[in-house]
Every structure is written in C-alpha cells, then in structure tokens.
Amino acid sequence: MTRHEEHDDAGGRVGRRPRALKIVGLTLAGALVLGAAAAGWAYRHLNDNITSVDIDSALGDDRPARAVINPATTASADASPLPSGSLNILVLGSDSRSGTANRELGGGDSSGARSDTAMVVHIDAGRTKATVVSIPRDTLVTRPSCPLSSGGATTVAYGAMFNSAYSVGGPVCAVKTAESLTGVRMDHYLEIDFSGFARLVDALGGVDVTTGQDIDDDKSHLHLKAGAHHLGGKRALALARTRHGIGDGSDLGRIELQQTLVKALLERMAATRLLTDPARLYRVADAVTASLTTDTGLDSLSELMTLGRSVQGLTADQVKTVTMPVVTAPSDPNRVIAEEPEAGDLWTSLR
C-alpha cells in the first residue's frame, strides 16, 4: 500500500479517486455558482436596460374602454398561467435618443425626437392571430391636449401631423393622440430607436427581403436592385426609412417596405432557434432592451417574457399587415387624412 492509499471501513482501498472526485465536485459547484451569478447579472442588466413611462397615471381615466380580458389559460398542468385576452399595442420606431450610434444611422438628439414609424399591433383573443395597422406619419389629425412631465399641458392642435404628438409630448401624447384618432384603447406602448432596430437585425444574423422595384435613395443611402436581398442591420434600417427612391416618394411606399420588414423579422425569429443558442438569445435580448421604452406594464424582463410566451404560437403567416385607409388632404396635397367610413370600420374591428 502506498502512502497515498488508505483502507476504508470494509478493508478496501481508497486512494486518489475520491480525492479527484472531490476536486471535480468542487469545480462543478464553483462553475454552477459562477453560472448562476452570470445569469443573475445578465437578468439584472437586461432588466435595467428598459426605460419606462407611466402612461396610465399620466392619462388617467379619460380614455377608451379596455377590451374584455379573457381568463388566463395554461398549456399544461405544470405551465404558468398565460394571458390570452386581446391586446392593442402602439409601437413606435423613433430617433428619440441621442448617441453616436443613432447619429451615425441618421437619428437626431432627444430634443428633436420624431416618431418615424407608427403601428397599432392588435393581437386577437387567444393570441394566435394578429393585425398590424400602420398609421402614415403625414396623417393630419386633431392632436388633443396632452399632459407634460414638466407640468402643464400642450394645447389642442387642429390639422397637425400625427407624428408631431411624439415631438411635443413624448410617449404620453403619442398614445393619447393614437387613442383619439382610433377610439381604441392602447393596452401597451413599445418604442425602439434606430440603433436598437439595427442591432436587433444584426443579432438575428440579418433578414431576407424581396423588393418589387429598384430602390435608389441617396437620402437614406440605400441602393437596391429589385429582387431578393439579405440585409444587415444598417441596410435594413435604411429600407425601413427610405421613401424618396420608391413610388411617388410618399410615406405610403415606405409603409409597404416597413410591413415587409415586419414579416421578415418574424420569419427570421422563427427560423433562428434562439432557445437553443443562449449566446444569440442574449445578444437579441440585449439589443432589444437597450433601445426599448415601454409603459410600466411591460417595463420588466419578466413581463416582456410573459408577453412573448403568450404569443409564441404566432407565426408570420398569421400576421396581417394593413395601412389605415387615407385620402389626400384637401388642405395640402403632401398630407393625408383618414378615409371614412373605411378607417372607422377598421378601428371598430380592433376594439
């Protein structure tokens, strides 16, 4: 028996193996502790990324009625209850945040904030179908008086462009103006800035889109031949913003491209198995949360995850994209107004 060996109580030998197993066990335990710490740090980091606005408190009760909420459902006895009622979410794409990344992508500083993209995302009860309604930013509306975070309120403005609401009163005024225009209660608010959109596309490995015509727009620095393209974040953002190189140069042509991108992103997310690729999942989550502003009902990672889980069965084929019916404004050939009764009928269907 060597000096490294000992007898156990049964007379057998125990030597280096138990000692080695102890080392392995300690190493695994340490790795688990470090893994848990890293996971905890990642969760806190993603959670802290999110900016929120208390829209419900700011607007009070003078708003359209909420839709009837269906009881939560569960996929199995072990699953956590998931909400299944219908939802209406105002989604804005903006250049609202200052910073080098946004400036390089064409964004302005926060004092010159604009909402370049506005969509009302309606998720049906059961959360297996959705309708995305784009609102042209050049739509002339009656902009209601909106409370300001500094105190006081904006004045009512008649014949104002829809996207001016964000400029004068931020997310609160954007929501109030959208509700005034549509008569639909916005259950949630989501805003993502230029750099966040570009980072999201890059984190997903790019998106595949097909354009029906050549795009030649020096202002957005986008030049594409008609056909299929794989776009990285910077060019995908340029596609979402271009308007001068397509059609008649109006916002309606740009909206069609934005709707194409929405479908492309959904398809890419479905094809990219994020749950089996933790590193990519983290990059996607970091890209989204770092550039995200929400209402207080979605201002935590757990709330966003619950929303995501509740619509996990929603595929690109089950998402319908439409544009609010509009006609040229009598007062200005470069602006539009809601076409009635078609626009009203559309919003009524989403209540």
Short mmCIF file of C-alpha atoms in Angstrom, two decimals:
data_model
loop_
_atom_site.label_atom_id
_atom_site.label_comp_id
_atom_site.label_asym_id
_atom_site.label_seq_id
_atom_site.Cartn_x
_atom_site.Cartn_y
_atom_site.Cartn_z
CA MET A 1 0.00 0.00 0.00
CA THR A 2 1.49 3.34 -0.96
CA ARG A 3 1.40 6.34 1.32
CA HIS A 4 -1.34 7.80 -0.88
CA GLU A 5 -3.67 4.89 -0.17
CA GLU A 6 -5.87 4.26 2.83
CA HIS A 7 -8.16 1.43 3.93
CA ASP A 8 -11.86 2.08 4.11
CA ASP A 9 -14.03 0.62 6.89
CA ALA A 10 -14.64 -2.56 4.84
CA GLY A 11 -10.97 -3.17 4.31
CA GLY A 12 -10.92 -1.94 0.71
CA ARG A 13 -8.60 0.62 -0.66
CA VAL A 14 -9.45 4.26 -1.28
CA GLY A 15 -6.84 6.46 -2.84
CA ARG A 16 -6.61 9.22 -5.34
CA ARG A 17 -10.02 8.63 -6.93
CA PRO A 18 -12.14 10.01 -4.04
CA ARG A 19 -9.81 12.96 -3.77
CA ALA A 20 -10.11 13.54 -7.54
CA LEU A 21 -13.89 13.23 -7.35
CA LYS A 22 -13.93 15.81 -4.59
CA ILE A 23 -11.93 18.19 -6.78
CA VAL A 24 -14.30 17.61 -9.70
CA GLY A 25 -17.29 18.17 -7.44
CA LEU A 26 -15.88 21.40 -6.10
CA THR A 27 -15.07 22.56 -9.63
CA LEU A 28 -18.61 21.80 -10.81
CA ALA A 29 -20.07 23.54 -7.79
CA GLY A 30 -17.92 26.57 -8.48
CA ALA A 31 -18.98 26.58 -12.12
CA LEU A 32 -22.63 26.41 -11.11
CA VAL A 33 -22.17 29.31 -8.69
CA LEU A 34 -20.41 31.36 -11.37
CA GLY A 35 -23.07 30.39 -13.91
CA ALA A 36 -25.84 31.43 -11.55
CA ALA A 37 -24.03 34.69 -10.82
CA ALA A 38 -23.59 35.34 -14.55
CA ALA A 39 -27.25 34.54 -15.18
CA GLY A 40 -28.24 36.85 -12.35
CA TRP A 41 -26.04 39.62 -13.73
CA ALA A 42 -27.47 39.12 -17.24
CA TYR A 43 -31.04 39.29 -15.93
CA ARG A 44 -30.34 42.47 -13.95
CA HIS A 45 -28.50 44.00 -16.90
CA LEU A 46 -31.34 43.31 -19.33
CA ASN A 47 -33.92 44.46 -16.79
CA ASP A 48 -32.05 47.71 -16.14
CA ASN A 49 -31.78 48.35 -19.89
CA ILE A 50 -35.51 49.03 -20.18
CA THR A 51 -36.80 52.60 -19.98
CA SER A 52 -40.44 53.05 -18.99
CA VAL A 53 -43.11 55.74 -18.91
CA ASP A 54 -46.14 55.65 -16.60
CA ILE A 55 -48.71 56.37 -19.28
CA ASP A 56 -51.71 55.12 -17.27
CA SER A 57 -51.08 57.59 -14.44
CA ALA A 58 -50.42 60.45 -16.84
CA LEU A 59 -53.63 59.94 -18.83
CA GLY A 60 -55.96 58.85 -16.04
CA ASP A 61 -59.44 57.55 -16.83
CA ASP A 62 -60.34 59.78 -19.79
CA ARG A 63 -59.54 57.07 -22.31
CA PRO A 64 -61.32 54.45 -24.45
CA ALA A 65 -62.56 51.43 -22.51
CA ARG A 66 -60.34 48.41 -22.16
CA ALA A 67 -61.27 45.27 -24.07
CA VAL A 68 -62.85 42.47 -22.05
CA ILE A 69 -59.95 40.39 -20.73
CA ASN A 70 -60.26 36.64 -21.19
CA PRO A 71 -59.19 34.43 -18.29
CA ALA A 72 -55.63 33.14 -18.40
CA THR A 73 -55.02 29.74 -19.92
CA THR A 74 -52.32 27.16 -19.38
CA ALA A 75 -50.68 24.83 -21.86
CA SER A 76 -50.22 22.13 -19.24
CA ALA A 77 -50.68 21.50 -15.55
CA ASP A 78 -47.06 22.47 -14.91
CA ALA A 79 -47.04 25.63 -17.01
CA SER A 80 -47.51 29.09 -15.52
CA PRO A 81 -50.83 30.71 -16.45
CA LEU A 82 -50.51 32.83 -19.58
CA PRO A 83 -52.79 35.75 -20.51
CA SER A 84 -54.93 35.06 -23.57
CA GLY A 85 -57.05 38.18 -23.97
CA SER A 86 -56.85 40.52 -26.95
CA LEU A 87 -54.30 43.34 -26.87
CA ASN A 88 -53.67 46.59 -28.69
CA ILE A 89 -50.09 47.85 -28.60
CA LEU A 90 -48.88 51.16 -30.02
CA VAL A 91 -45.43 50.52 -31.50
CA LEU A 92 -43.24 53.46 -32.48
CA GLY A 93 -39.91 53.49 -34.25
CA SER A 94 -38.04 56.67 -33.42
CA ASP A 95 -34.80 58.57 -33.33
CA SER A 96 -35.62 59.74 -29.84
CA ARG A 97 -32.34 59.00 -28.12
CA SER A 98 -29.12 60.83 -28.64
CA GLY A 99 -25.85 58.98 -29.00
CA THR A 100 -23.16 58.21 -31.51
CA ALA A 101 -24.87 55.05 -32.81
CA ASN A 102 -28.13 56.85 -33.53
CA ARG A 103 -26.40 59.83 -35.15
CA GLU A 104 -24.44 57.53 -37.45
CA LEU A 105 -27.72 55.91 -38.50
CA GLY A 106 -29.47 59.21 -39.16
CA GLY A 107 -31.04 59.84 -35.75
CA GLY A 108 -31.27 63.18 -34.05
CA ASP A 109 -30.84 64.16 -30.44
CA SER A 110 -33.62 63.68 -27.89
CA SER A 111 -34.74 67.32 -28.14
CA GLY A 112 -35.52 66.79 -31.82
CA ALA A 113 -37.30 63.48 -31.32
CA ARG A 114 -39.56 62.16 -34.06
CA SER A 115 -41.63 59.02 -34.45
CA ASP A 116 -40.77 57.84 -37.95
CA THR A 117 -42.88 54.68 -37.75
CA ALA A 118 -46.24 54.14 -36.05
CA MET A 119 -48.10 50.85 -35.92
CA VAL A 120 -51.01 49.58 -33.87
CA VAL A 121 -50.47 45.88 -33.25
CA HIS A 122 -53.76 44.13 -32.48
CA ILE A 123 -53.43 40.62 -31.06
CA ASP A 124 -56.65 38.61 -31.19
CA ALA A 125 -58.11 36.85 -28.18
CA GLY A 126 -56.35 33.51 -27.96
CA ARG A 127 -53.19 35.19 -29.29
CA THR A 128 -52.82 33.08 -32.41
CA LYS A 129 -53.58 35.85 -34.91
CA ALA A 130 -52.60 39.50 -35.18
CA THR A 131 -53.23 42.55 -37.31
CA VAL A 132 -50.60 45.27 -37.72
CA VAL A 133 -52.09 48.62 -38.78
CA SER A 134 -49.66 51.27 -39.99
CA ILE A 135 -50.57 54.93 -39.46
CA PRO A 136 -48.92 57.25 -42.00
CA ARG A 137 -46.89 59.81 -40.11
CA ASP A 138 -48.14 62.52 -42.52
CA THR A 139 -51.76 61.96 -41.46
CA LEU A 140 -53.42 65.19 -40.36
CA VAL A 141 -55.26 64.79 -37.05
CA THR A 142 -56.68 66.75 -34.18
CA ARG A 143 -53.93 66.47 -31.59
CA PRO A 144 -55.52 66.57 -28.14
CA SER A 145 -54.18 68.46 -25.15
CA CYS A 146 -51.52 66.28 -23.55
CA PRO A 147 -50.06 66.43 -20.03
CA LEU A 148 -46.36 67.27 -19.82
CA SER A 149 -43.91 65.67 -17.41
CA SER A 150 -42.68 69.16 -16.50
CA GLY A 151 -46.20 70.22 -15.55
CA GLY A 152 -48.95 71.87 -17.54
CA ALA A 153 -50.23 70.57 -20.85
CA THR A 154 -49.97 71.10 -24.58
CA THR A 155 -52.73 72.92 -26.40
CA VAL A 156 -55.17 71.25 -28.76
CA ALA A 157 -53.90 71.42 -32.33
CA TYR A 158 -56.12 71.03 -35.39
CA GLY A 159 -54.72 69.69 -38.65
CA ALA A 160 -51.46 68.60 -37.01
CA MET A 161 -49.32 65.79 -38.37
CA PHE A 162 -49.75 62.57 -36.44
CA ASN A 163 -46.05 62.22 -35.66
CA SER A 164 -45.94 65.71 -34.11
CA ALA A 165 -47.60 64.28 -30.99
CA TYR A 166 -44.39 62.50 -30.02
CA SER A 167 -42.33 65.60 -30.72
CA VAL A 168 -44.36 67.86 -28.42
CA GLY A 169 -45.38 65.45 -25.67
CA GLY A 170 -43.39 62.21 -25.93
CA PRO A 171 -44.92 58.74 -25.47
CA VAL A 172 -47.85 60.02 -23.38
CA CYS A 173 -49.02 62.36 -26.13
CA ALA A 174 -48.36 59.75 -28.83
CA VAL A 175 -50.66 57.31 -27.01
CA LYS A 176 -53.34 59.91 -26.35
CA THR A 177 -53.31 61.05 -29.98
CA ALA A 178 -53.48 57.47 -31.24
CA GLU A 179 -56.44 56.76 -28.95
CA SER A 180 -58.16 59.97 -30.06
CA LEU A 181 -57.69 59.06 -33.73
CA THR A 182 -58.74 55.41 -33.44
CA GLY A 183 -61.10 55.24 -30.48
CA VAL A 184 -59.09 52.16 -29.44
CA ARG A 185 -57.52 51.74 -26.00
CA MET A 186 -53.77 51.19 -26.26
CA ASP A 187 -53.09 48.49 -23.68
CA HIS A 188 -49.33 48.88 -24.05
CA TYR A 189 -46.68 51.10 -25.59
CA LEU A 190 -43.41 49.98 -27.17
CA GLU A 191 -40.78 52.21 -28.72
CA ILE A 192 -37.48 51.19 -30.26
CA ASP A 193 -34.85 53.59 -31.59
CA PHE A 194 -32.74 53.48 -34.74
CA SER A 195 -29.66 51.82 -33.26
CA GLY A 196 -31.77 49.24 -31.43
CA PHE A 197 -33.51 48.14 -34.62
CA ALA A 198 -30.21 47.81 -36.45
CA ARG A 199 -28.64 45.86 -33.56
CA LEU A 200 -31.66 43.54 -33.41
CA VAL A 201 -31.36 42.69 -37.10
CA ASP A 202 -27.62 42.07 -36.73
CA ALA A 203 -28.15 39.91 -33.63
CA LEU A 204 -30.57 37.77 -35.64
CA GLY A 205 -28.00 37.37 -38.41
CA GLY A 206 -29.78 39.68 -40.86
CA VAL A 207 -33.13 39.42 -42.62
CA ASP A 208 -34.23 38.25 -46.07
CA VAL A 209 -36.47 40.59 -48.07
CA THR A 210 -37.66 40.81 -51.65
CA THR A 211 -38.23 44.19 -53.26
CA GLY A 212 -40.54 44.58 -56.22
CA GLN A 213 -38.69 47.52 -57.72
CA ASP A 214 -35.27 49.17 -57.78
CA ILE A 215 -34.60 51.46 -54.83
CA ASP A 216 -32.30 54.40 -55.41
CA ASP A 217 -32.40 56.79 -52.46
CA ASP A 218 -29.39 59.00 -51.75
CA LYS A 219 -31.00 60.40 -48.58
CA SER A 220 -31.21 57.01 -46.89
CA HIS A 221 -28.03 55.83 -48.68
CA LEU A 222 -29.88 52.79 -49.98
CA HIS A 223 -29.42 51.42 -53.49
CA LEU A 224 -31.00 48.04 -54.23
CA LYS A 225 -31.99 46.29 -57.42
CA ALA A 226 -35.40 44.64 -57.50
CA GLY A 227 -35.21 41.10 -56.18
CA ALA A 228 -34.18 39.09 -53.12
CA HIS A 229 -31.68 40.52 -50.65
CA HIS A 230 -30.12 39.55 -47.33
CA LEU A 231 -29.77 42.73 -45.29
CA GLY A 232 -27.75 43.51 -42.20
CA GLY A 233 -28.92 45.98 -39.59
CA LYS A 234 -27.77 49.20 -41.23
CA ARG A 235 -29.30 48.43 -44.63
CA ALA A 236 -32.49 47.02 -43.08
CA LEU A 237 -32.92 50.30 -41.20
CA ALA A 238 -32.30 52.24 -44.42
CA LEU A 239 -35.01 50.15 -46.08
CA ALA A 240 -37.42 50.97 -43.24
CA ARG A 241 -36.71 54.68 -43.64
CA THR A 242 -36.46 55.11 -47.41
CA ARG A 243 -39.23 56.96 -49.21
CA HIS A 244 -37.68 59.14 -51.92
CA GLY A 245 -36.42 56.31 -54.09
CA ILE A 246 -39.69 54.40 -54.42
CA GLY A 247 -43.14 55.03 -55.83
CA ASP A 248 -44.32 58.62 -55.60
CA GLY A 249 -41.99 59.38 -52.68
CA SER A 250 -44.83 59.44 -50.15
CA ASP A 251 -44.98 57.78 -46.76
CA LEU A 252 -47.29 55.09 -48.17
CA GLY A 253 -44.49 53.49 -50.19
CA ARG A 254 -42.26 53.42 -47.14
CA ILE A 255 -45.01 51.78 -45.09
CA GLU A 256 -45.17 48.88 -47.55
CA LEU A 257 -41.44 48.30 -47.05
CA GLN A 258 -41.82 48.50 -43.28
CA GLN A 259 -44.57 45.91 -43.37
CA THR A 260 -42.34 43.66 -45.49
CA LEU A 261 -39.65 44.03 -42.82
CA VAL A 262 -42.07 43.13 -40.02
CA LYS A 263 -42.87 39.84 -41.76
CA ALA A 264 -39.17 39.22 -42.48
CA LEU A 265 -38.26 39.74 -38.82
CA LEU A 266 -40.98 37.35 -37.66
CA GLU A 267 -39.80 34.73 -40.14
CA ARG A 268 -36.18 35.18 -39.08
CA MET A 269 -37.07 34.84 -35.40
CA ALA A 270 -38.97 31.65 -36.13
CA ALA A 271 -36.09 30.23 -38.17
CA THR A 272 -33.46 31.20 -35.60
CA ARG A 273 -33.84 28.78 -32.71
CA LEU A 274 -32.95 31.26 -30.02
CA LEU A 275 -33.77 28.96 -27.10
CA THR A 276 -31.08 26.52 -28.26
CA ASP A 277 -28.49 29.29 -28.72
CA PRO A 278 -28.14 31.15 -25.39
CA ALA A 279 -25.38 33.45 -26.69
CA ARG A 280 -27.50 34.67 -29.60
CA LEU A 281 -30.59 34.87 -27.39
CA TYR A 282 -28.69 37.18 -25.04
CA ARG A 283 -27.49 39.35 -27.95
CA VAL A 284 -31.03 39.67 -29.24
CA ALA A 285 -32.41 40.46 -25.78
CA ASP A 286 -29.65 43.00 -25.14
CA ALA A 287 -30.25 44.69 -28.50
CA VAL A 288 -33.97 44.99 -27.84
CA THR A 289 -33.95 46.06 -24.19
CA ALA A 290 -31.10 48.56 -24.56
CA SER A 291 -33.14 50.57 -27.04
CA LEU A 292 -36.62 49.98 -25.65
CA THR A 293 -39.09 52.31 -23.98
CA THR A 294 -42.30 50.78 -22.65
CA ASP A 295 -45.28 51.60 -20.49
CA THR A 296 -44.99 50.46 -16.88
CA GLY A 297 -46.99 47.34 -17.65
CA LEU A 298 -44.10 45.97 -19.73
CA ASP A 299 -41.11 47.51 -18.00
CA SER A 300 -39.51 44.34 -16.66
CA LEU A 301 -37.90 41.36 -18.31
CA SER A 302 -40.41 39.01 -16.67
CA GLU A 303 -43.37 40.97 -18.08
CA LEU A 304 -41.85 41.04 -21.56
CA MET A 305 -41.12 37.31 -21.32
CA THR A 306 -44.72 36.62 -20.31
CA LEU A 307 -45.96 38.60 -23.31
CA GLY A 308 -43.53 36.72 -25.55
CA ARG A 309 -44.61 33.33 -24.21
CA SER A 310 -48.28 34.22 -24.69
CA VAL A 311 -47.74 34.84 -28.43
CA GLN A 312 -45.18 32.12 -29.09
CA GLY A 313 -47.63 30.33 -31.38
CA LEU A 314 -47.98 33.40 -33.60
CA THR A 315 -46.26 32.97 -36.96
CA ALA A 316 -45.67 35.36 -39.85
CA ASP A 317 -48.48 33.66 -41.80
CA GLN A 318 -50.91 34.56 -39.03
CA VAL A 319 -49.99 38.26 -39.02
CA LYS A 320 -51.97 40.55 -41.34
CA THR A 321 -50.46 43.91 -42.26
CA VAL A 322 -52.65 46.79 -43.40
CA THR A 323 -52.46 50.57 -43.64
CA MET A 324 -55.11 52.86 -42.23
CA PRO A 325 -57.28 53.94 -45.19
CA VAL A 326 -56.38 57.52 -46.13
CA VAL A 327 -57.05 60.09 -48.85
CA THR A 328 -55.15 63.21 -49.86
CA ALA A 329 -55.84 66.09 -47.50
CA PRO A 330 -57.88 68.88 -49.17
CA SER A 331 -55.68 71.47 -47.47
CA ASP A 332 -52.33 70.03 -48.53
CA PRO A 333 -51.53 67.60 -51.38
CA ASN A 334 -48.48 66.38 -49.43
CA ARG A 335 -50.58 65.24 -46.45
CA VAL A 336 -53.35 62.67 -45.92
CA ILE A 337 -56.41 62.31 -43.73
CA ALA A 338 -58.30 59.23 -42.58
CA GLU A 339 -60.72 57.96 -45.19
CA GLU A 340 -64.15 57.46 -43.69
CA PRO A 341 -66.09 55.30 -43.08
CA GLU A 342 -63.37 52.77 -44.00
CA ALA A 343 -60.88 53.88 -41.34
CA GLY A 344 -63.55 53.93 -38.65
CA ASP A 345 -64.71 50.46 -39.59
CA LEU A 346 -61.15 49.18 -39.35
CA TRP A 347 -60.63 50.58 -35.85
CA THR A 348 -64.02 49.30 -34.71
CA SER A 349 -62.95 45.78 -35.68
CA LEU A 350 -59.99 46.03 -33.30
CA ARG A 351 -61.88 47.07 -30.18
#
